[in-house]
Short mmCIF file of C-alpha atoms in Angstrom, two decimals:
data_model
loop_
_atom_site.label_atom_id
_atom_site.label_comp_id
_atom_site.label_asym_id
_atom_site.label_seq_id
_atom_site.Cartn_x
_atom_site.Cartn_y
_atom_site.Cartn_z
CA MET Z 1 -38.11 10.23 -6.70
CA SER Z 2 -35.31 8.80 -8.25
CA THR Z 3 -32.18 9.88 -6.33
CA GLY Z 4 -31.40 11.82 -8.98
CA ASP Z 5 -34.68 14.05 -8.25
CA SER Z 6 -34.58 16.37 -5.98
CA ILE Z 7 -35.73 15.50 -2.16
CA PRO Z 8 -37.83 17.19 -0.17
CA ALA Z 9 -35.80 20.19 2.04
CA GLU Z 10 -37.15 18.08 5.13
CA LEU Z 11 -35.15 15.14 4.40
CA ALA Z 12 -32.51 17.38 3.04
CA ASP Z 13 -32.17 18.87 7.14
CA GLU Z 14 -32.65 15.37 8.36
CA ARG Z 15 -29.71 14.28 6.30
CA ARG Z 16 -27.59 16.82 7.16
CA THR Z 17 -28.84 17.21 11.27
CA ILE Z 18 -27.39 13.10 11.00
CA ASP Z 19 -24.38 13.59 9.04
CA ASN Z 20 -23.46 16.11 11.98
CA ILE Z 21 -24.32 13.70 14.84
CA ASP Z 22 -22.20 11.04 12.87
CA ALA Z 23 -19.68 13.53 13.09
CA ALA Z 24 -19.87 14.10 16.77
CA LEU Z 25 -19.42 11.03 17.19
CA ILE Z 26 -16.60 9.54 15.28
CA HIS Z 27 -14.52 12.14 17.51
CA ILE Z 28 -16.09 10.96 20.91
CA LEU Z 29 -15.25 7.48 19.60
CA ALA Z 30 -11.95 8.57 18.62
CA GLU Z 31 -11.44 10.26 22.14
CA ARG Z 32 -13.00 7.13 23.97
CA PHE Z 33 -9.68 5.01 22.11
CA ARG Z 34 -7.33 7.33 22.92
CA CYS Z 35 -8.41 7.21 26.84
CA THR Z 36 -9.02 3.24 26.82
CA GLN Z 37 -4.95 3.59 25.43
CA ARG Z 38 -3.71 5.83 28.12
CA VAL Z 39 -5.97 2.41 30.37
CA GLY Z 40 -3.88 -0.23 28.67
CA HIS Z 41 -0.67 1.48 29.52
CA ILE Z 42 -1.92 2.11 33.68
CA LYS Z 43 -2.63 -1.31 33.07
CA ALA Z 44 0.43 -3.33 31.03
CA ARG Z 45 2.79 -1.04 33.30
CA SER Z 46 1.05 -2.62 36.80
CA GLY Z 47 0.39 -6.63 35.82
CA LEU Z 48 -3.25 -5.74 35.45
CA PRO Z 49 -4.54 -7.94 33.36
CA ALA Z 50 -6.53 -6.33 29.82
CA ALA Z 51 -10.62 -7.42 30.93
CA ASP Z 52 -11.93 -6.55 33.77
CA PRO Z 53 -15.38 -8.72 34.09
CA GLU Z 54 -16.27 -7.30 36.89
CA ARG Z 55 -16.31 -4.10 35.17
CA GLU Z 56 -17.58 -4.52 32.33
CA ALA Z 57 -20.31 -6.57 33.70
CA ARG Z 58 -21.09 -3.36 35.78
CA GLN Z 59 -21.20 -1.39 32.80
CA VAL Z 60 -23.02 -4.00 30.80
CA GLN Z 61 -26.01 -2.78 33.49
CA ARG Z 62 -25.61 0.64 33.73
CA LEU Z 63 -25.99 1.09 29.81
CA ARG Z 64 -28.38 -0.92 29.55
CA ARG Z 65 -30.11 1.25 31.73
CA LEU Z 66 -29.45 4.85 30.39
CA ALA Z 67 -30.64 3.35 27.08
CA THR Z 68 -33.48 2.34 28.30
CA GLU Z 69 -34.17 5.59 30.10
CA SER Z 70 -32.57 7.75 27.03
CA GLY Z 71 -35.46 4.98 24.97
CA LEU Z 72 -32.92 3.60 22.89
CA ASP Z 73 -33.12 -0.02 22.88
CA PRO Z 74 -30.57 -1.57 25.79
CA ASP Z 75 -29.90 -5.03 23.79
CA PHE Z 76 -28.31 -2.83 20.93
CA ALA Z 77 -26.81 -0.74 23.92
CA GLU Z 78 -25.06 -3.68 25.18
CA THR Z 79 -24.32 -5.31 21.55
CA PHE Z 80 -22.59 -1.68 20.64
CA LEU Z 81 -20.67 -2.02 24.32
CA ALA Z 82 -19.94 -5.55 23.75
CA PHE Z 83 -18.40 -4.14 20.73
CA MET Z 84 -16.48 -1.01 21.96
CA VAL Z 85 -14.84 -3.80 24.64
CA THR Z 86 -13.88 -6.19 22.49
CA GLU Z 87 -11.63 -4.20 20.67
CA VAL Z 88 -10.54 -2.32 23.98
CA ILE Z 89 -9.78 -5.91 25.36
CA ARG Z 90 -7.68 -6.18 21.72
CA HIS Z 91 -5.82 -3.19 22.17
CA HIS Z 92 -5.04 -3.60 25.94
CA GLU Z 93 -3.15 -6.82 24.75
CA VAL Z 94 -1.14 -5.54 22.22
CA ILE Z 95 0.14 -2.79 24.41
CA LYS Z 96 0.66 -5.24 27.18
CA SER Z 97 2.80 -7.81 24.67
CA GLU Z 98 5.25 -3.90 24.03
CA TYR Z 99 6.21 -4.00 27.76
CA SER Z 100 8.81 -6.25 29.20
CA GLU Z 101 8.92 -7.71 31.88
CA ASP Z 102 11.42 -5.15 33.44
CA GLU Z 103 9.14 -2.09 33.42
CA VAL Z 104 6.39 -3.99 34.79
CA VAL Z 105 8.01 -5.45 37.46
CA GLU Z 106 9.59 -1.74 37.93
CA ALA Z 107 6.77 0.24 37.62
CA ILE Z 108 4.99 -2.02 40.55
CA ASP Z 109 7.83 -1.66 43.33
CA ASP Z 110 7.57 2.51 42.35
#
């Protein structure tokens, strides 16, 4: 079958489902990044580092376990998490650079 031919209805149904899941994933990722942006501001105001290696290690183990339980390749889950964490840390560094020393000190003193 060439791409111009009609495709089986079953394939079209599966593709619609995949498209819906992709849309949901994008919305979930957008919400996750809105939350991590807020975390970045809290960390910046509190003088905390952008990265938290201990939490990241716990998250890797947690997500690997969840992936295994869900029938997803845990190596893929870890790679995906590493990609997100790298992006989050980059965002946190940018946020931190936007705060002045005075804003951080004030937040700590409050």
